[in-house]
């Protein structure tokens, strides 16, 4: 009975009538989110391609030494039954591949290095 009263009149039951409140558990979940996922990091004329989430390397697509264009698939990660392509951030040459198929990676790990000109 008290639950029904709270549903019909949240203010009488001590609740809030604000539907856009961000308190409690929702605020805690938002506070735990990172402001952005790690992206490629530049040093000299190379870009480190980093994992944006914890996953398993499902397939390595590109070979070291090959030319890649911005947006080309370098490898494919698998996380929670989803395939996530990891692409070249800029055109260049795939200088290093730090992972192999079946490897586990964590958010922020360097997966590959693309040399730019």
CSV table of N, CA and C in Angstrom, one decimal:
chain,number,residue,atom,x,y,z
A,1,UNK,N,0.8,-1.2,0.0
A,1,UNK,CA,0.0,0.0,0.0
A,1,UNK,C,0.9,1.3,0.0
A,2,UNK,N,1.9,1.3,0.8
A,2,UNK,CA,2.8,2.4,0.9
A,2,UNK,C,3.5,2.6,-0.5
A,3,UNK,N,3.9,1.5,-1.1
A,3,UNK,CA,4.6,1.6,-2.4
A,3,UNK,C,3.6,2.2,-3.4
A,4,UNK,N,2.4,1.9,-3.4
A,4,UNK,CA,1.4,2.4,-4.3
A,4,UNK,C,1.2,3.9,-4.1
A,5,UNK,N,1.2,4.3,-2.8
A,5,UNK,CA,1.1,5.8,-2.5
A,5,UNK,C,2.3,6.5,-3.0
A,6,UNK,N,3.5,5.9,-2.9
A,6,UNK,CA,4.7,6.6,-3.4
A,6,UNK,C,4.7,6.8,-4.9
A,7,UNK,N,4.1,5.8,-5.6
A,7,UNK,CA,4.0,5.9,-7.0
A,7,UNK,C,3.1,7.0,-7.4
A,8,UNK,N,1.9,7.1,-6.7
A,8,UNK,CA,0.9,8.1,-7.1
A,8,UNK,C,1.3,9.5,-6.7
A,9,UNK,N,2.0,9.6,-5.5
A,9,UNK,CA,2.4,10.9,-5.0
A,9,UNK,C,3.8,10.9,-4.4
A,10,UNK,N,4.9,11.0,-5.2
A,10,UNK,CA,6.2,10.9,-4.6
A,10,UNK,C,6.5,11.9,-3.5
A,11,UNK,N,5.9,13.1,-3.6
A,11,UNK,CA,6.3,14.1,-2.5
A,11,UNK,C,5.7,13.7,-1.2
A,12,UNK,N,4.5,13.0,-1.1
A,12,UNK,CA,3.9,12.6,0.1
A,12,UNK,C,4.8,11.5,0.8
A,13,UNK,N,5.4,10.6,-0.1
A,13,UNK,CA,6.2,9.5,0.4
A,13,UNK,C,7.6,9.9,0.7
A,14,UNK,N,7.9,11.2,0.6
A,14,UNK,CA,9.3,11.6,0.9
A,14,UNK,C,10.2,11.5,-0.4
A,15,UNK,N,9.7,11.2,-1.5
A,15,UNK,CA,10.5,11.1,-2.7
A,15,UNK,C,10.6,12.5,-3.4
A,16,UNK,N,11.2,12.4,-4.6
A,16,UNK,CA,11.4,13.7,-5.4
A,16,UNK,C,10.5,13.6,-6.6
A,17,UNK,N,9.9,14.7,-7.0
A,17,UNK,CA,9.1,14.7,-8.2
A,17,UNK,C,9.9,15.1,-9.4
A,18,UNK,N,11.2,15.3,-9.2
A,18,UNK,CA,12.1,15.7,-10.4
A,18,UNK,C,12.5,14.4,-11.2
A,19,UNK,N,12.1,14.4,-12.4
A,19,UNK,CA,12.4,13.3,-13.3
A,19,UNK,C,13.8,13.4,-13.8
A,20,UNK,N,14.5,14.5,-13.7
A,20,UNK,CA,15.8,14.7,-14.3
A,20,UNK,C,16.9,14.7,-13.3
A,21,UNK,N,16.6,14.2,-12.1
A,21,UNK,CA,17.6,14.1,-11.0
A,21,UNK,C,18.7,13.2,-11.4
A,22,UNK,N,19.9,13.5,-11.0
A,22,UNK,CA,21.1,12.7,-11.3
A,22,UNK,C,21.8,12.2,-10.0
A,23,UNK,N,21.0,12.1,-9.0
A,23,UNK,CA,21.6,11.7,-7.7
A,23,UNK,C,21.8,10.2,-7.6
A,24,UNK,N,22.3,9.8,-6.5
A,24,UNK,CA,22.4,8.3,-6.2
A,24,UNK,C,23.2,7.5,-7.1
A,25,UNK,N,22.7,6.4,-7.5
A,25,UNK,CA,23.5,5.4,-8.3
A,25,UNK,C,23.9,5.9,-9.6
A,26,UNK,N,23.0,6.7,-10.2
A,26,UNK,CA,23.3,7.3,-11.6
A,26,UNK,C,24.5,8.2,-11.5
A,27,UNK,N,24.6,9.0,-10.5
A,27,UNK,CA,25.7,9.9,-10.3
A,27,UNK,C,27.0,9.1,-10.1
A,28,UNK,N,26.9,8.0,-9.4
A,28,UNK,CA,28.1,7.2,-9.1
A,28,UNK,C,28.6,6.6,-10.4
A,29,UNK,N,27.6,6.1,-11.3
A,29,UNK,CA,28.0,5.5,-12.6
A,29,UNK,C,28.7,6.6,-13.5
A,30,UNK,N,28.1,7.8,-13.5
A,30,UNK,CA,28.7,8.8,-14.3
A,30,UNK,C,30.1,9.2,-13.8
A,31,UNK,N,30.3,9.2,-12.5
A,31,UNK,CA,31.5,9.6,-12.0
A,31,UNK,C,32.6,8.6,-12.3
A,32,UNK,N,32.3,7.4,-12.5
A,32,UNK,CA,33.2,6.3,-12.9
A,32,UNK,C,33.7,6.3,-14.3
A,33,UNK,N,32.9,7.0,-15.2
A,33,UNK,CA,33.2,7.0,-16.6
A,33,UNK,C,34.5,7.9,-16.8
A,34,UNK,N,35.3,7.5,-17.8
A,34,UNK,CA,36.4,8.3,-18.1
A,34,UNK,C,36.0,9.4,-19.1
A,35,UNK,N,36.6,10.6,-19.1
A,35,UNK,CA,36.2,11.6,-20.0
A,35,UNK,C,36.3,11.3,-21.5
A,36,UNK,N,37.3,10.4,-21.8
A,36,UNK,CA,37.5,10.0,-23.2
A,36,UNK,C,38.3,8.7,-23.2
A,37,UNK,N,38.2,8.0,-24.3
A,37,UNK,CA,39.0,6.8,-24.4
A,37,UNK,C,40.4,7.2,-25.0
A,38,UNK,N,41.4,6.4,-24.7
A,38,UNK,CA,42.7,6.7,-25.2
A,38,UNK,C,42.7,6.6,-26.7
A,39,UNK,N,43.3,7.5,-27.4
A,39,UNK,CA,43.5,7.4,-28.8
A,39,UNK,C,44.9,7.3,-29.2
A,40,UNK,N,45.3,7.5,-30.5
A,40,UNK,CA,46.6,7.4,-30.9
A,40,UNK,C,47.5,8.5,-30.2
A,41,UNK,N,48.7,8.1,-29.9
A,41,UNK,CA,49.6,9.1,-29.3
A,41,UNK,C,50.8,9.3,-30.3
A,42,UNK,N,51.2,10.5,-30.5
A,42,UNK,CA,52.3,10.9,-31.5
A,42,UNK,C,53.6,11.1,-30.7
A,43,UNK,N,54.6,10.5,-31.3
A,43,UNK,CA,56.0,10.8,-30.9
A,43,UNK,C,56.8,10.8,-32.2
A,44,UNK,N,57.6,11.9,-32.4
A,44,UNK,CA,58.3,12.1,-33.6
A,44,UNK,C,57.4,11.9,-34.8
A,45,UNK,N,57.8,11.0,-35.7
A,45,UNK,CA,57.0,10.7,-36.9
A,45,UNK,C,56.2,9.4,-36.8
A,46,UNK,N,55.9,9.0,-35.6
A,46,UNK,CA,55.2,7.7,-35.5
A,46,UNK,C,53.9,8.0,-34.6
A,47,UNK,N,52.9,7.1,-34.8
A,47,UNK,CA,51.7,7.2,-34.0
A,47,UNK,C,51.5,5.8,-33.3
A,48,UNK,N,51.4,5.8,-32.0
A,48,UNK,CA,51.1,4.6,-31.3
A,48,UNK,C,49.6,4.4,-31.4
A,49,UNK,N,49.1,3.3,-31.9
A,49,UNK,CA,47.7,2.9,-32.0
A,49,UNK,C,47.4,2.2,-30.7
A,50,UNK,N,46.5,2.7,-29.9
A,50,UNK,CA,46.2,2.1,-28.6
A,50,UNK,C,44.8,1.5,-28.5
A,51,UNK,N,44.6,0.5,-27.7
A,51,UNK,CA,43.3,-0.2,-27.4
A,51,UNK,C,42.4,0.8,-26.7
A,52,UNK,N,41.2,0.9,-27.2
A,52,UNK,CA,40.2,1.8,-26.6
A,52,UNK,C,39.4,1.0,-25.5
A,53,UNK,N,39.6,-0.3,-25.4
A,53,UNK,CA,38.8,-1.1,-24.4
A,53,UNK,C,39.6,-2.4,-24.2
A,54,UNK,N,39.2,-3.1,-23.1
A,54,UNK,CA,39.8,-4.4,-22.8
A,54,UNK,C,39.1,-5.4,-23.8
A,55,UNK,N,39.9,-6.2,-24.4
A,55,UNK,CA,39.4,-7.1,-25.4
A,55,UNK,C,40.4,-8.2,-25.7
A,56,UNK,N,40.1,-9.0,-26.7
A,56,UNK,CA,41.0,-10.1,-27.2
A,56,UNK,C,41.2,-9.7,-28.7
A,57,UNK,N,42.5,-9.9,-29.2
A,57,UNK,CA,42.8,-9.7,-30.6
A,57,UNK,C,42.2,-10.9,-31.3
A,58,UNK,N,41.2,-10.6,-32.2
A,58,UNK,CA,40.5,-11.6,-32.9
A,58,UNK,C,41.3,-11.9,-34.2
A,59,UNK,N,41.7,-10.9,-34.9
A,59,UNK,CA,42.4,-11.0,-36.2
A,59,UNK,C,43.3,-9.9,-36.5
A,60,UNK,N,44.5,-10.2,-36.9
A,60,UNK,CA,45.5,-9.2,-37.4
A,60,UNK,C,45.3,-9.1,-38.9
A,61,UNK,N,45.0,-7.9,-39.4
A,61,UNK,CA,44.7,-7.7,-40.8
A,61,UNK,C,45.9,-7.2,-41.6
A,62,UNK,N,46.6,-6.3,-41.1
A,62,UNK,CA,47.7,-5.6,-41.8
A,62,UNK,C,49.1,-6.3,-41.4
A,63,UNK,N,50.0,-6.2,-42.3
A,63,UNK,CA,51.3,-6.8,-42.1
A,63,UNK,C,52.3,-5.6,-41.9
A,64,UNK,N,53.3,-5.9,-41.0
A,64,UNK,CA,54.4,-4.9,-40.8
A,64,UNK,C,55.1,-4.6,-42.1
A,65,UNK,N,55.3,-3.3,-42.3
A,65,UNK,CA,56.0,-2.9,-43.5
A,65,UNK,C,55.1,-2.5,-44.7
A,66,UNK,N,53.8,-2.7,-44.6
A,66,UNK,CA,52.9,-2.3,-45.6
A,66,UNK,C,52.4,-0.9,-45.5
A,67,UNK,N,52.1,-0.3,-46.6
A,67,UNK,CA,51.5,1.1,-46.6
A,67,UNK,C,50.1,1.0,-46.1
A,68,UNK,N,49.7,1.9,-45.3
A,68,UNK,CA,48.3,2.0,-44.8
A,68,UNK,C,47.7,3.4,-45.0
A,69,UNK,N,46.5,3.5,-45.4
A,69,UNK,CA,45.8,4.8,-45.5
A,69,UNK,C,45.0,5.0,-44.3
A,70,UNK,N,44.7,6.3,-44.0
A,70,UNK,CA,43.9,6.6,-42.8
A,70,UNK,C,42.6,5.9,-42.9
A,71,UNK,N,42.2,5.1,-41.9
A,71,UNK,CA,40.9,4.4,-41.9
A,71,UNK,C,41.1,2.9,-42.3
A,72,UNK,N,42.2,2.5,-42.8
A,72,UNK,CA,42.4,1.1,-43.1
A,72,UNK,C,42.4,0.3,-41.8
A,73,UNK,N,41.8,-0.9,-41.9
A,73,UNK,CA,41.8,-1.8,-40.7
A,73,UNK,C,43.3,-2.4,-40.5
A,74,UNK,N,43.7,-2.3,-39.2
A,74,UNK,CA,45.0,-2.9,-38.9
A,74,UNK,C,44.8,-4.2,-38.2
A,75,UNK,N,43.8,-4.3,-37.3
A,75,UNK,CA,43.4,-5.5,-36.6
A,75,UNK,C,42.0,-5.4,-36.2
A,76,UNK,N,41.5,-6.5,-35.7
A,76,UNK,CA,40.1,-6.6,-35.2
A,76,UNK,C,40.1,-7.1,-33.8
A,77,UNK,N,39.5,-6.4,-32.9
A,77,UNK,CA,39.4,-6.9,-31.5
A,77,UNK,C,38.0,-7.5,-31.3
A,78,UNK,N,37.9,-8.4,-30.3
A,78,UNK,CA,36.6,-9.0,-29.9
A,78,UNK,C,36.4,-8.7,-28.5
A,79,UNK,N,35.2,-8.2,-28.2
A,79,UNK,CA,34.9,-7.9,-26.8
A,79,UNK,C,33.4,-8.1,-26.7
A,80,UNK,N,32.9,-8.9,-25.7
A,80,UNK,CA,31.5,-9.2,-25.5
A,80,UNK,C,30.8,-9.6,-26.8
A,81,UNK,N,31.4,-10.5,-27.5
A,81,UNK,CA,30.9,-11.1,-28.8
A,81,UNK,C,30.7,-10.0,-29.9
A,82,UNK,N,31.4,-8.9,-29.7
A,82,UNK,CA,31.4,-7.9,-30.8
A,82,UNK,C,32.7,-7.7,-31.4
A,83,UNK,N,32.8,-7.5,-32.7
A,83,UNK,CA,34.0,-7.3,-33.4
A,83,UNK,C,34.3,-5.8,-33.5
A,84,UNK,N,35.4,-5.3,-33.1
A,84,UNK,CA,35.7,-3.9,-33.1
A,84,UNK,C,37.0,-3.7,-34.0
A,85,UNK,N,36.8,-3.0,-35.2
A,85,UNK,CA,38.0,-2.8,-36.0
A,85,UNK,C,38.9,-1.7,-35.4
A,86,UNK,N,40.2,-1.9,-35.5
A,86,UNK,CA,41.2,-0.9,-35.1
A,86,UNK,C,41.8,-0.4,-36.4
A,87,UNK,N,41.7,0.9,-36.6
A,87,UNK,CA,42.1,1.4,-37.9
A,87,UNK,C,43.3,2.4,-37.8
A,88,UNK,N,43.9,2.6,-38.9
A,88,UNK,CA,45.1,3.5,-39.0
A,88,UNK,C,44.6,4.9,-38.8
A,89,UNK,N,45.1,5.7,-37.9
A,89,UNK,CA,44.7,7.0,-37.6
A,89,UNK,C,45.1,8.0,-38.7
A,90,UNK,N,46.2,7.7,-39.4
A,90,UNK,CA,46.7,8.5,-40.5
A,90,UNK,C,47.4,7.6,-41.5
A,91,UNK,N,47.6,8.1,-42.7
A,91,UNK,CA,48.3,7.4,-43.7
A,91,UNK,C,49.8,7.2,-43.3
A,92,UNK,N,50.4,6.1,-43.7
A,92,UNK,CA,51.8,5.9,-43.4
A,92,UNK,C,52.2,4.4,-43.7
A,93,UNK,N,53.1,4.0,-42.9
A,93,UNK,CA,53.6,2.6,-43.0
A,93,UNK,C,53.4,1.9,-41.7
A,94,UNK,N,52.9,0.7,-41.7
A,94,UNK,CA,52.8,0.0,-40.4
A,94,UNK,C,54.2,-0.5,-40.0
A,95,UNK,N,54.7,0.2,-39.0
A,95,UNK,CA,56.1,0.0,-38.5
A,95,UNK,C,56.2,-1.2,-37.6
A,96,UNK,N,55.2,-1.3,-36.7
A,96,UNK,CA,55.3,-2.4,-35.6
A,96,UNK,C,53.9,-2.9,-35.3
A,97,UNK,N,53.8,-4.2,-35.0
A,97,UNK,CA,52.6,-4.8,-34.6
A,97,UNK,C,52.9,-5.4,-33.2
A,98,UNK,N,52.3,-5.0,-32.1
A,98,UNK,CA,52.7,-5.4,-30.8
A,98,UNK,C,51.9,-6.6,-30.3
A,99,UNK,N,50.9,-7.0,-31.1
A,99,UNK,CA,50.0,-8.1,-30.6
A,99,UNK,C,49.9,-9.2,-31.7
A,100,UNK,N,49.4,-10.3,-31.2
A,100,UNK,CA,49.1,-11.4,-32.1
A,100,UNK,C,47.7,-11.9,-31.9
A,101,UNK,N,47.1,-12.7,-32.8
A,101,UNK,CA,45.8,-13.2,-32.6
A,101,UNK,C,45.7,-14.0,-31.4
A,102,UNK,N,44.6,-13.8,-30.6
A,102,UNK,CA,44.4,-14.5,-29.3
A,102,UNK,C,45.0,-13.7,-28.1
A,103,UNK,N,45.8,-12.7,-28.3
A,103,UNK,CA,46.3,-11.9,-27.2
A,103,UNK,C,45.2,-11.1,-26.5
A,104,UNK,N,45.3,-11.0,-25.2
A,104,UNK,CA,44.4,-10.1,-24.4
A,104,UNK,C,45.0,-8.8,-24.3
A,105,UNK,N,44.2,-7.7,-24.5
A,105,UNK,CA,44.7,-6.3,-24.4
A,105,UNK,C,43.9,-5.6,-23.4
A,106,UNK,N,44.5,-4.6,-22.7
A,106,UNK,CA,43.7,-3.7,-21.8
A,106,UNK,C,43.6,-2.3,-22.5
A,107,UNK,N,42.7,-1.6,-22.0
A,107,UNK,CA,42.5,-0.2,-22.4
A,107,UNK,C,43.8,0.6,-22.3
A,108,UNK,N,44.2,1.2,-23.4
A,108,UNK,CA,45.4,2.0,-23.4
A,108,UNK,C,46.7,1.3,-23.8
A,109,UNK,N,46.6,0.0,-24.0
A,109,UNK,CA,47.8,-0.8,-24.5
A,109,UNK,C,48.1,-0.4,-25.9
A,110,UNK,N,49.4,-0.3,-26.2
A,110,UNK,CA,49.9,0.0,-27.6
A,110,UNK,C,49.7,-1.3,-28.4
A,111,UNK,N,48.9,-1.2,-29.5
A,111,UNK,CA,48.7,-2.4,-30.3
A,111,UNK,C,49.6,-2.4,-31.5
A,112,UNK,N,49.8,-1.2,-32.1
A,112,UNK,CA,50.6,-1.1,-33.3
A,112,UNK,C,51.2,0.3,-33.4
A,113,UNK,N,52.2,0.4,-34.3
A,113,UNK,CA,52.8,1.7,-34.5
A,113,UNK,C,52.8,2.0,-36.0
A,114,UNK,N,52.3,3.2,-36.3
A,114,UNK,CA,52.2,3.7,-37.7
A,114,UNK,C,53.2,4.8,-37.9
A,115,UNK,N,54.2,4.6,-38.9
A,115,UNK,CA,55.2,5.7,-39.2
A,115,UNK,C,54.5,6.6,-40.2
A,116,UNK,N,54.5,7.9,-39.9
A,116,UNK,CA,54.0,8.9,-40.9
A,116,UNK,C,55.2,9.7,-41.4
A,117,UNK,N,54.9,10.3,-42.5
A,117,UNK,CA,56.0,11.1,-43.1
A,117,UNK,C,55.8,12.6,-42.9
